[in-house]
Tab-separated table of C-alpha atoms in Angstrom:
chain	number	residue	atom	x	y	z
B	1	MET	CA	12.082	-3.020	-35.116
B	2	ALA	CA	14.434	-2.606	-32.136
B	3	ASN	CA	14.103	1.174	-32.074
B	4	THR	CA	10.293	1.352	-32.103
B	5	PRO	CA	7.833	0.407	-29.344
B	6	ASN	CA	5.036	-2.157	-29.622
B	7	ILE	CA	2.321	0.431	-28.885
B	8	ARG	CA	2.275	3.971	-30.262
B	9	PHE	CA	-0.104	6.862	-30.715
B	10	LYS	CA	-1.490	7.377	-34.200
B	11	GLY	CA	0.559	9.656	-36.390
B	12	PHE	CA	3.942	8.547	-35.068
B	13	ASP	CA	5.836	5.946	-37.082
B	14	ASP	CA	9.473	7.096	-37.234
B	15	ASP	CA	12.216	5.117	-35.519
B	16	TRP	CA	13.263	6.394	-32.135
B	17	GLU	CA	16.733	7.941	-32.231
B	18	GLU	CA	19.603	6.451	-30.250
B	19	ARG	CA	21.656	9.134	-28.534
B	20	ARG	CA	23.408	9.874	-25.256
B	21	LEU	CA	21.348	11.288	-22.430
B	22	GLU	CA	23.716	14.297	-22.302
B	23	ASP	CA	22.210	15.335	-25.653
B	24	TYR	CA	18.965	15.992	-23.781
B	25	LEU	CA	20.057	17.092	-20.296
B	26	GLU	CA	22.872	19.112	-18.771
B	27	VAL	CA	24.082	19.212	-15.178
B	28	SER	CA	22.871	22.281	-13.302
B	29	LYS	CA	25.514	24.039	-11.190
B	30	GLU	CA	23.136	26.614	-9.732
B	31	LYS	CA	23.390	26.802	-5.939
B	32	ASN	CA	21.439	28.666	-3.274
B	33	TRP	CA	24.351	31.104	-2.772
B	34	ASN	CA	22.137	34.162	-2.303
B	35	GLU	CA	19.868	32.190	0.053
B	36	VAL	CA	16.837	32.942	-2.064
B	37	TYR	CA	15.306	29.753	-0.704
B	38	GLY	CA	14.996	28.676	2.943
B	39	LYS	CA	14.324	25.421	4.785
B	40	GLU	CA	10.639	25.724	3.956
B	41	ASP	CA	11.581	25.337	0.275
B	42	VAL	CA	13.584	22.103	0.603
B	43	LEU	CA	12.451	19.399	-1.820
B	44	SER	CA	12.958	15.649	-1.747
B	45	VAL	CA	12.250	12.796	-4.149
B	46	SER	CA	9.489	10.256	-3.460
B	47	GLY	CA	9.140	7.133	-5.568
B	48	ASP	CA	5.334	7.329	-5.477
B	49	TYR	CA	4.742	11.091	-5.487
B	50	GLY	CA	7.701	12.511	-7.395
B	51	ILE	CA	9.413	15.685	-6.208
B	52	VAL	CA	7.701	16.988	-3.076
B	53	ASN	CA	8.166	19.818	-0.597
B	54	GLN	CA	9.435	18.321	2.655
B	55	MET	CA	7.453	20.694	4.887
B	56	GLU	CA	4.186	20.082	3.031
B	57	PHE	CA	4.663	16.344	2.482
B	58	GLN	CA	6.383	15.262	5.718
B	59	GLY	CA	5.547	18.083	8.086
B	60	ARG	CA	9.171	19.069	8.661
B	61	SER	CA	12.411	19.921	6.895
B	62	PHE	CA	15.373	17.590	7.261
B	63	ALA	CA	17.905	20.248	6.258
B	64	GLY	CA	20.831	21.183	8.498
B	65	GLU	CA	21.636	24.639	9.791
B	66	SER	CA	22.589	26.027	6.392
B	67	VAL	CA	21.047	25.452	2.964
B	68	ILE	CA	23.463	27.718	1.119
B	69	ASN	CA	25.076	24.815	-0.798
B	70	TYR	CA	21.768	23.258	-1.808
B	71	GLY	CA	21.058	22.964	-5.510
B	72	VAL	CA	18.306	25.093	-7.009
B	73	VAL	CA	15.505	23.206	-8.762
B	74	GLU	CA	13.234	25.081	-11.146
B	75	THR	CA	9.901	23.823	-12.436
B	76	GLY	CA	10.631	21.421	-15.284
B	77	ASP	CA	14.109	20.460	-14.029
B	78	VAL	CA	15.041	16.810	-13.561
B	79	VAL	CA	16.399	15.437	-10.275
B	80	TYR	CA	18.341	12.202	-9.770
B	81	THR	CA	18.928	10.668	-6.323
B	82	LYS	CA	22.422	9.423	-7.323
B	83	SER	CA	22.635	6.935	-4.422
B	84	PRO	CA	20.918	3.533	-4.028
B	85	LEU	CA	17.444	3.368	-2.505
B	86	LYS	CA	15.486	0.470	-1.032
B	87	SER	CA	13.042	0.776	-3.919
B	88	ASN	CA	15.770	0.716	-6.577
B	89	PRO	CA	19.518	-0.025	-6.272
B	90	TYR	CA	20.400	2.713	-8.766
B	91	GLY	CA	18.144	5.417	-7.376
B	92	ILE	CA	15.289	7.177	-9.152
B	93	ILE	CA	14.825	10.084	-11.567
B	94	LYS	CA	11.906	12.523	-11.325
B	95	ALA	CA	10.817	15.725	-13.073
B	96	ASN	CA	9.827	18.711	-10.973
B	97	LYS	CA	6.175	19.343	-11.835
B	98	GLY	CA	5.626	21.706	-8.909
B	99	LYS	CA	7.127	24.870	-7.458
B	100	ALA	CA	10.809	25.768	-7.518
B	101	GLY	CA	12.914	24.935	-4.473
B	102	ILE	CA	16.217	23.457	-3.366
B	103	VAL	CA	17.650	19.969	-2.841
B	104	SER	CA	20.613	18.707	-0.846
B	105	THR	CA	23.909	17.739	-2.439
B	106	LEU	CA	22.773	14.099	-2.317
B	107	TYR	CA	20.802	14.861	-5.479
B	108	ALA	CA	21.862	15.733	-9.006
B	109	VAL	CA	19.887	18.470	-10.780
B	110	TYR	CA	19.606	18.639	-14.584
B	111	LYS	CA	18.357	21.296	-16.978
B	112	PRO	CA	16.355	19.968	-19.942
B	113	LYS	CA	17.412	21.046	-23.431
B	114	GLU	CA	15.005	22.200	-26.134
B	115	ASN	CA	14.584	18.710	-27.608
B	116	ILE	CA	13.263	16.991	-24.474
B	117	ASN	CA	10.111	16.910	-22.373
B	118	SER	CA	11.388	16.530	-18.808
B	119	GLU	CA	8.355	14.477	-17.722
B	120	PHE	CA	9.182	12.000	-20.479
B	121	ILE	CA	12.591	11.443	-18.847
B	122	GLN	CA	10.818	10.534	-15.596
B	123	THR	CA	8.433	8.157	-17.357
B	124	TYR	CA	11.226	6.526	-19.354
B	125	PHE	CA	13.185	5.601	-16.207
B	126	GLU	CA	10.171	4.671	-14.101
B	127	LEU	CA	10.495	1.009	-15.064
B	128	HIS	CA	13.159	-0.253	-12.666
B	129	THR	CA	14.651	-2.781	-15.085
B	130	ARG	CA	15.163	-0.019	-17.644
B	131	MET	CA	16.740	2.218	-15.010
B	132	ASN	CA	19.044	-0.575	-13.848
B	133	ASN	CA	20.110	-1.565	-17.365
B	134	TYR	CA	20.937	2.039	-18.170
B	135	MET	CA	22.776	2.952	-14.943
B	136	HIS	CA	24.697	-0.273	-14.277
B	137	PRO	CA	27.516	0.423	-16.803
B	138	LEU	CA	27.875	3.991	-15.455
B	139	VAL	CA	28.683	3.316	-11.783
B	140	ASN	CA	31.690	5.172	-10.413
B	141	LYS	CA	34.486	2.611	-10.577
B	142	GLY	CA	36.317	2.312	-7.277
B	143	ALA	CA	33.678	4.347	-5.463
B	144	LYS	CA	32.986	3.532	-1.815
B	145	ASN	CA	29.408	2.745	-2.772
B	146	ASP	CA	29.612	0.474	-5.804
B	147	MET	CA	26.087	1.390	-6.946
B	148	LYS	CA	26.566	5.161	-6.857
B	149	VAL	CA	26.490	7.067	-10.147
B	150	SER	CA	27.792	10.646	-10.337
B	151	ALA	CA	25.754	13.468	-11.823
B	152	GLU	CA	28.041	13.588	-14.868
B	153	ASN	CA	28.292	9.835	-15.402
B	154	ALA	CA	24.518	9.477	-15.315
B	155	LEU	CA	24.370	11.341	-18.633
B	156	LYS	CA	26.911	9.181	-20.458
B	157	GLY	CA	24.634	6.259	-21.297
B	158	GLU	CA	22.805	5.721	-24.573
B	159	ILE	CA	19.028	5.836	-24.861
B	160	CYS	CA	16.355	5.657	-27.576
B	161	PHE	CA	14.030	8.665	-27.565
B	162	PRO	CA	11.343	9.810	-30.033
B	163	VAL	CA	10.744	13.339	-31.276
B	164	LYS	CA	9.523	15.823	-28.676
B	165	ALA	CA	5.906	15.754	-29.894
B	166	GLU	CA	5.692	12.014	-29.227
B	167	GLN	CA	7.493	12.451	-25.902
B	168	THR	CA	4.789	14.898	-24.843
B	169	LYS	CA	1.930	12.583	-25.872
B	170	ILE	CA	3.461	9.715	-23.917
B	171	SER	CA	4.101	11.931	-20.877
B	172	GLU	CA	0.521	13.207	-20.854
B	173	TYR	CA	-0.834	9.661	-21.050
B	174	PHE	CA	1.192	8.434	-18.085
B	175	SER	CA	0.484	11.607	-16.125
B	176	SER	CA	-3.231	10.908	-16.566
B	177	LEU	CA	-2.769	7.320	-15.361
B	178	ASP	CA	-0.856	8.571	-12.317
B	179	GLN	CA	-3.638	11.002	-11.456
B	180	PHE	CA	-6.224	8.218	-11.547
B	181	ILE	CA	-4.012	5.997	-9.388
B	182	ILE	CA	-3.504	8.774	-6.848
B	183	LEU	CA	-7.240	9.560	-6.871
B	184	HIS	CA	-8.295	5.989	-6.075
B	185	GLN	CA	-5.501	5.535	-3.538
B	186	ARG	CA	-6.537	8.752	-1.804
B	187	LYS	CA	-10.179	7.672	-1.720
B	188	CYS	CA	-9.134	4.288	-0.372
B	189	ASP	CA	-7.059	5.932	2.365
B	190	GLU	CA	-9.887	8.321	3.233
B	191	VAL	CA	-12.369	5.464	3.695
B	192	LYS	CA	-9.816	3.580	5.807
B	193	GLN	CA	-9.466	6.637	8.029
B	194	LEU	CA	-13.242	6.949	8.286
B	195	LYS	CA	-13.518	3.282	9.247
B	196	LYS	CA	-10.823	3.677	11.899
B	197	PHE	CA	-12.605	6.724	13.335
B	198	MET	CA	-16.031	5.068	13.385
B	199	LEU	CA	-14.660	1.915	15.018
B	200	GLN	CA	-13.555	4.173	17.849
B	201	LYS	CA	-16.893	5.973	18.094
B	202	MET	CA	-19.600	3.369	17.370
B	203	PHE	CA	-18.691	0.953	20.180
B	204	PRO	CA	-18.762	1.858	23.889
B	205	LYS	CA	-15.364	2.527	25.427
B	206	ASN	CA	-14.318	0.215	28.244
B	207	GLY	CA	-16.444	0.953	31.299
B	208	GLU	CA	-19.191	2.735	29.333
B	209	LEU	CA	-22.657	1.529	28.322
B	210	ILE	CA	-23.336	3.473	25.111
B	211	PRO	CA	-21.181	4.588	22.162
B	212	GLU	CA	-20.510	8.194	21.180
B	213	ILE	CA	-22.102	7.793	17.742
B	214	ARG	CA	-25.281	5.810	17.035
B	215	PHE	CA	-27.834	5.431	14.294
B	216	VAL	CA	-31.046	7.400	14.763
B	217	GLY	CA	-33.645	5.487	16.756
B	218	PHE	CA	-31.283	3.560	19.043
B	219	THR	CA	-31.082	4.867	22.593
B	220	GLY	CA	-30.906	1.916	25.001
B	221	VAL	CA	-27.799	0.909	26.928
B	222	TRP	CA	-25.652	-1.950	25.685
B	223	GLU	CA	-25.614	-5.176	27.687
B	224	GLN	CA	-22.453	-6.887	28.871
B	225	ARG	CA	-22.306	-10.592	28.078
B	226	LYS	CA	-19.585	-13.195	27.920
B	227	LEU	CA	-18.700	-14.221	24.381
B	228	GLY	CA	-19.535	-17.831	25.189
B	229	GLU	CA	-23.112	-16.854	26.070
B	230	VAL	CA	-23.845	-15.899	22.469
B	231	CYS	CA	-21.483	-18.258	20.614
B	232	ALA	CA	-20.861	-21.984	20.154
B	233	ARG	CA	-17.700	-23.843	19.199
B	234	VAL	CA	-17.037	-25.110	15.673
B	235	GLN	CA	-14.782	-28.169	15.423
B	236	GLY	CA	-13.756	-30.994	13.082
B	237	ASN	CA	-14.491	-31.635	9.410
B	238	ASP	CA	-16.331	-34.156	7.228
B	239	GLY	CA	-13.289	-35.464	5.369
B	240	ARG	CA	-13.496	-33.251	2.276
B	241	MET	CA	-9.915	-32.105	1.716
B	242	GLU	CA	-10.555	-30.423	-1.642
B	243	LEU	CA	-12.115	-27.352	-0.004
B	244	PRO	CA	-10.180	-24.043	-0.016
B	245	THR	CA	-7.505	-24.046	2.682
B	246	LEU	CA	-7.342	-20.657	4.345
B	247	THR	CA	-5.281	-18.699	6.820
B	248	ILE	CA	-5.880	-15.414	8.653
B	249	SER	CA	-3.797	-12.327	7.922
B	250	ALA	CA	-4.320	-9.537	10.454
B	251	GLY	CA	-4.165	-6.969	7.660
B	252	ASN	CA	-6.133	-8.789	4.959
B	253	GLY	CA	-8.472	-11.183	6.755
B	254	TRP	CA	-9.001	-14.617	5.230
B	255	MET	CA	-6.524	-15.589	2.504
B	256	LYS	CA	-5.823	-18.786	0.609
B	257	GLN	CA	-2.653	-20.382	1.927
B	258	GLU	CA	-1.395	-20.552	-1.666
B	259	ASP	CA	-1.720	-16.766	-1.971
B	260	ARG	CA	-0.052	-15.954	1.334
B	261	PHE	CA	2.669	-18.596	1.465
B	262	SER	CA	3.087	-19.459	-2.241
B	263	GLY	CA	1.756	-22.923	-1.515
B	264	ASN	CA	-0.441	-24.997	0.767
B	265	ILE	CA	1.458	-25.390	4.048
B	266	ALA	CA	-1.118	-27.574	5.774
B	267	GLY	CA	0.533	-30.852	4.769
B	268	LYS	CA	-0.597	-33.946	6.668
B	269	GLU	CA	-2.153	-31.703	9.325
B	270	GLN	CA	-4.897	-30.702	6.859
B	271	LYS	CA	-6.911	-33.793	7.800
B	272	ASN	CA	-7.319	-32.199	11.241
B	273	TYR	CA	-8.332	-28.763	9.952
B	274	THR	CA	-11.659	-27.239	10.968
B	275	LEU	CA	-14.538	-27.025	8.493
B	276	LEU	CA	-15.750	-23.436	8.626
B	277	ARG	CA	-18.990	-22.370	6.951
B	278	LYS	CA	-19.977	-18.945	5.677
B	279	GLY	CA	-20.823	-16.625	8.566
B	280	GLU	CA	-18.774	-18.580	11.114
B	281	LEU	CA	-15.691	-17.037	12.709
B	282	SER	CA	-12.174	-17.909	13.785
B	283	TYR	CA	-9.808	-16.305	16.281
B	284	ASN	CA	-6.150	-16.489	15.245
B	285	HIS	CA	-4.467	-16.115	18.615
B	286	GLY	CA	-1.077	-15.272	17.179
B	287	ASN	CA	0.113	-11.732	17.788
B	288	SER	CA	1.561	-9.359	15.216
B	289	LYS	CA	2.295	-5.665	14.768
B	290	LEU	CA	-1.253	-5.137	13.504
B	291	ALA	CA	-2.945	-7.379	16.075
B	292	LYS	CA	-1.157	-7.562	19.419
B	293	TYR	CA	-3.768	-9.925	20.858
B	294	GLY	CA	-4.704	-11.767	17.668
B	295	ALA	CA	-7.461	-11.218	15.123
B	296	VAL	CA	-11.035	-12.403	14.530
B	297	PHE	CA	-12.646	-12.708	11.084
B	298	SER	CA	-15.878	-14.210	9.830
B	299	LEU	CA	-15.917	-16.271	6.647
B	300	ARG	CA	-17.620	-14.416	3.810
B	301	THR	CA	-15.851	-15.149	0.509
B	302	TYR	CA	-16.505	-18.917	0.531
B	303	GLU	CA	-19.463	-21.094	1.444
B	304	GLU	CA	-17.117	-23.559	3.133
B	305	ALA	CA	-13.389	-23.730	3.817
B	306	LEU	CA	-10.785	-25.557	5.873
B	307	VAL	CA	-8.952	-23.503	8.507
B	308	PRO	CA	-6.177	-24.393	10.963
B	309	ARG	CA	-7.293	-26.403	13.987
B	310	VAL	CA	-5.210	-24.155	16.257
B	311	TYR	CA	-7.606	-21.295	15.557
B	312	HIS	CA	-10.507	-20.934	17.984
B	313	SER	CA	-13.430	-21.308	15.568
B	314	PHE	CA	-16.991	-20.497	16.581
B	315	LYS	CA	-20.404	-19.405	15.383
B	316	VAL	CA	-22.732	-16.767	16.764
B	317	ILE	CA	-25.983	-18.275	18.035
B	318	ASN	CA	-27.607	-15.148	19.422
B	319	GLY	CA	-26.304	-12.104	17.583
B	320	ASN	CA	-24.688	-10.893	14.374
B	321	ALA	CA	-21.393	-12.523	13.358
B	322	ASP	CA	-20.155	-9.496	11.435
B	323	PHE	CA	-20.838	-7.314	14.461
B	324	VAL	CA	-18.594	-9.580	16.540
B	325	GLU	CA	-15.830	-9.338	13.928
B	326	TYR	CA	-15.945	-5.555	13.936
B	327	TYR	CA	-16.060	-5.483	17.720
B	328	PHE	CA	-12.678	-7.212	17.744
B	329	ALA	CA	-11.442	-4.826	15.055
B	330	THR	CA	-11.906	-1.980	17.553
B	331	LYS	CA	-9.156	-3.555	19.736
B	332	LEU	CA	-11.425	-3.010	22.765
B	333	PRO	CA	-11.298	-6.702	23.749
B	334	GLY	CA	-7.513	-6.423	23.925
B	335	ARG	CA	-7.579	-5.418	27.584
B	336	GLU	CA	-9.442	-8.600	28.543
B	337	LEU	CA	-7.327	-10.778	26.264
B	338	GLY	CA	-4.168	-9.277	27.764
B	339	LYS	CA	-5.254	-10.432	31.233
B	340	LEU	CA	-5.343	-14.038	29.994
B	341	ILE	CA	-1.728	-14.130	28.856
B	342	SER	CA	0.678	-15.617	31.395
B	343	SER	CA	4.426	-14.990	31.567
B	344	GLY	CA	4.931	-17.799	29.040
B	345	ALA	CA	3.126	-15.654	26.529
B	346	ARG	CA	3.613	-17.780	23.443
B	347	MET	CA	3.476	-21.436	22.523
B	348	ASP	CA	4.294	-22.563	18.996
B	349	GLY	CA	3.947	-18.979	17.818
B	350	LEU	CA	0.505	-18.495	19.429
B	351	LEU	CA	-0.647	-16.553	22.474
B	352	ASN	CA	-1.484	-19.122	25.154
B	353	ILE	CA	-5.161	-18.259	25.297
B	354	GLY	CA	-7.345	-21.357	25.455
B	355	TYR	CA	-10.767	-21.603	23.829
B	356	ASN	CA	-12.687	-21.576	27.126
B	357	GLU	CA	-10.707	-18.571	28.349
B	358	PHE	CA	-11.383	-16.797	25.082
B	359	MET	CA	-15.115	-17.481	25.353
B	360	GLY	CA	-15.092	-16.090	28.868
B	361	ILE	CA	-14.175	-12.520	27.911
B	362	PRO	CA	-16.969	-9.947	28.361
B	363	LEU	CA	-18.227	-7.841	25.430
B	364	MET	CA	-20.928	-5.208	25.141
B	365	PHE	CA	-23.942	-6.023	22.953
B	366	PRO	CA	-26.793	-3.781	21.767
B	367	THR	CA	-30.054	-5.118	20.366
B	368	MET	CA	-29.896	-7.461	17.401
B	369	GLU	CA	-31.261	-4.725	15.142
B	370	GLU	CA	-28.531	-2.283	16.144
B	371	GLN	CA	-25.848	-4.966	15.748
B	372	THR	CA	-27.078	-5.566	12.197
B	373	ARG	CA	-27.115	-1.863	11.329
B	374	ILE	CA	-23.554	-1.463	12.602
B	375	ALA	CA	-22.353	-4.561	10.738
B	376	ILE	CA	-23.946	-3.419	7.443
B	377	TYR	CA	-22.380	0.020	7.792
B	378	PHE	CA	-18.863	-1.348	8.250
B	379	ARG	CA	-19.312	-3.941	5.488
B	380	HIS	CA	-20.222	-1.042	3.205
B	381	LEU	CA	-17.016	0.772	4.175
B	382	ASP	CA	-15.002	-2.386	3.542
B	383	HIS	CA	-16.641	-2.717	0.136
B	384	LEU	CA	-15.614	0.835	-0.769
B	385	ILE	CA	-12.046	0.199	0.420
B	386	THR	CA	-11.853	-2.973	-1.676
B	387	LEU	CA	-13.379	-1.228	-4.695
B	388	HIS	CA	-10.914	1.663	-4.692
B	389	GLN	CA	-7.934	-0.578	-3.934
B	390	HIS	CA	-8.913	-2.959	-6.731
B	391	LYS	CA	-9.242	-0.067	-9.183
B	392	CYS	CA	-5.903	1.303	-8.037
B	393	ASP	CA	-4.233	-2.089	-8.523
B	394	GLN	CA	-5.790	-2.456	-11.983
B	395	LEU	CA	-4.458	0.944	-13.044
B	396	LYS	CA	-1.004	0.075	-11.744
B	397	GLU	CA	-1.076	-3.085	-13.838
B	398	VAL	CA	-2.092	-1.075	-16.905
B	399	LYS	CA	0.731	1.357	-16.212
B	400	ARG	CA	3.274	-1.452	-15.808
B	401	PHE	CA	2.158	-3.034	-19.095
B	402	MET	CA	2.294	0.253	-20.965
B	403	LEU	CA	5.720	1.128	-19.537
B	404	GLN	CA	6.942	-2.107	-21.077
B	405	ASN	CA	5.213	-1.674	-24.429
B	406	MET	CA	5.261	2.051	-25.174
B	407	PHE	CA	9.044	2.107	-25.207
B	408	PRO	CA	11.422	0.110	-27.450
B	409	GLN	CA	12.387	-3.267	-25.980
B	410	LYS	CA	15.992	-2.278	-26.497
B	411	GLY	CA	15.453	0.411	-23.867
């Protein structure tokens, strides 16, 4: 039936009731006239984190000199951004699950009535298509911003809601999903921060012979060697064009061209691509915001693959390939790479650093055993990052599916 969702909790089988949103919410007119709240109590709406305190979340308040006209938001109130956002052309709606505070006049504040769970309102409108379908007919006609919806107009649309008991069950379910998503995202971010810190500490700074942090048992100085002294060039292919065709992303490492560019962009040039085997590396000497002097990655996810000929591909003869990859991840070689770039810094989108020049840059190497220990440590961190990110992505997919199926399709 149109007024029932595909998936429901046991014990609920009645049709959802079609009513106007104003039957569940009313516009709050309460202002900060008595200045009960100050700038430290200013709230804002985040698409990912809901209603947050600006000082706690962003480290500062963006309020002007006076907050006397700001709207008061109590715990359980609902806040609507009213104006378009990058994330959604009709703005977003969130329930205040935290402390009371105030919001600027850019927001609309609503008081929930007895028949509504305010967190259910947030969940209902979290699916952007549902939000857009609801708000589009309510835009202020003739308004300067054609997408803007007033606080009053936002309540004029019709919705299908269940009884409050079912609202609460649904809200609790999605709140639990959100907590798991936040947990795994936080763990992922924490491991990323740890990796960034250890990359700075476990390799000697330029001009030094030992790092600040080492594994127990390693005390000798690191030895400076040119990259070409420990590596050999990898070129050509054996004619097999059915192998995975890859490209380097500074932020994600090796990726299939189909995944990054929605198709294989090699074309006729693929016959000239380089055959790279597992454990061999490539230097993409194109700069980006994440990699000013290019990026180096070793091949790990495939036994063999084809990679662009313009990359400087090589294998480590005397050392650990993963150690070399992580050395470049520290950005320490950037100073030497920067010296190689002439005034004509780019050619065909690439930094004009030739293979022989690249192999001539000096790096610091510890013993093979220490290289291996360092490489294993950072691979372990990368594994944890991937694990938490994958779990986070899975939960987001579950949430997206359930947002579509735990509400009537009509909504």
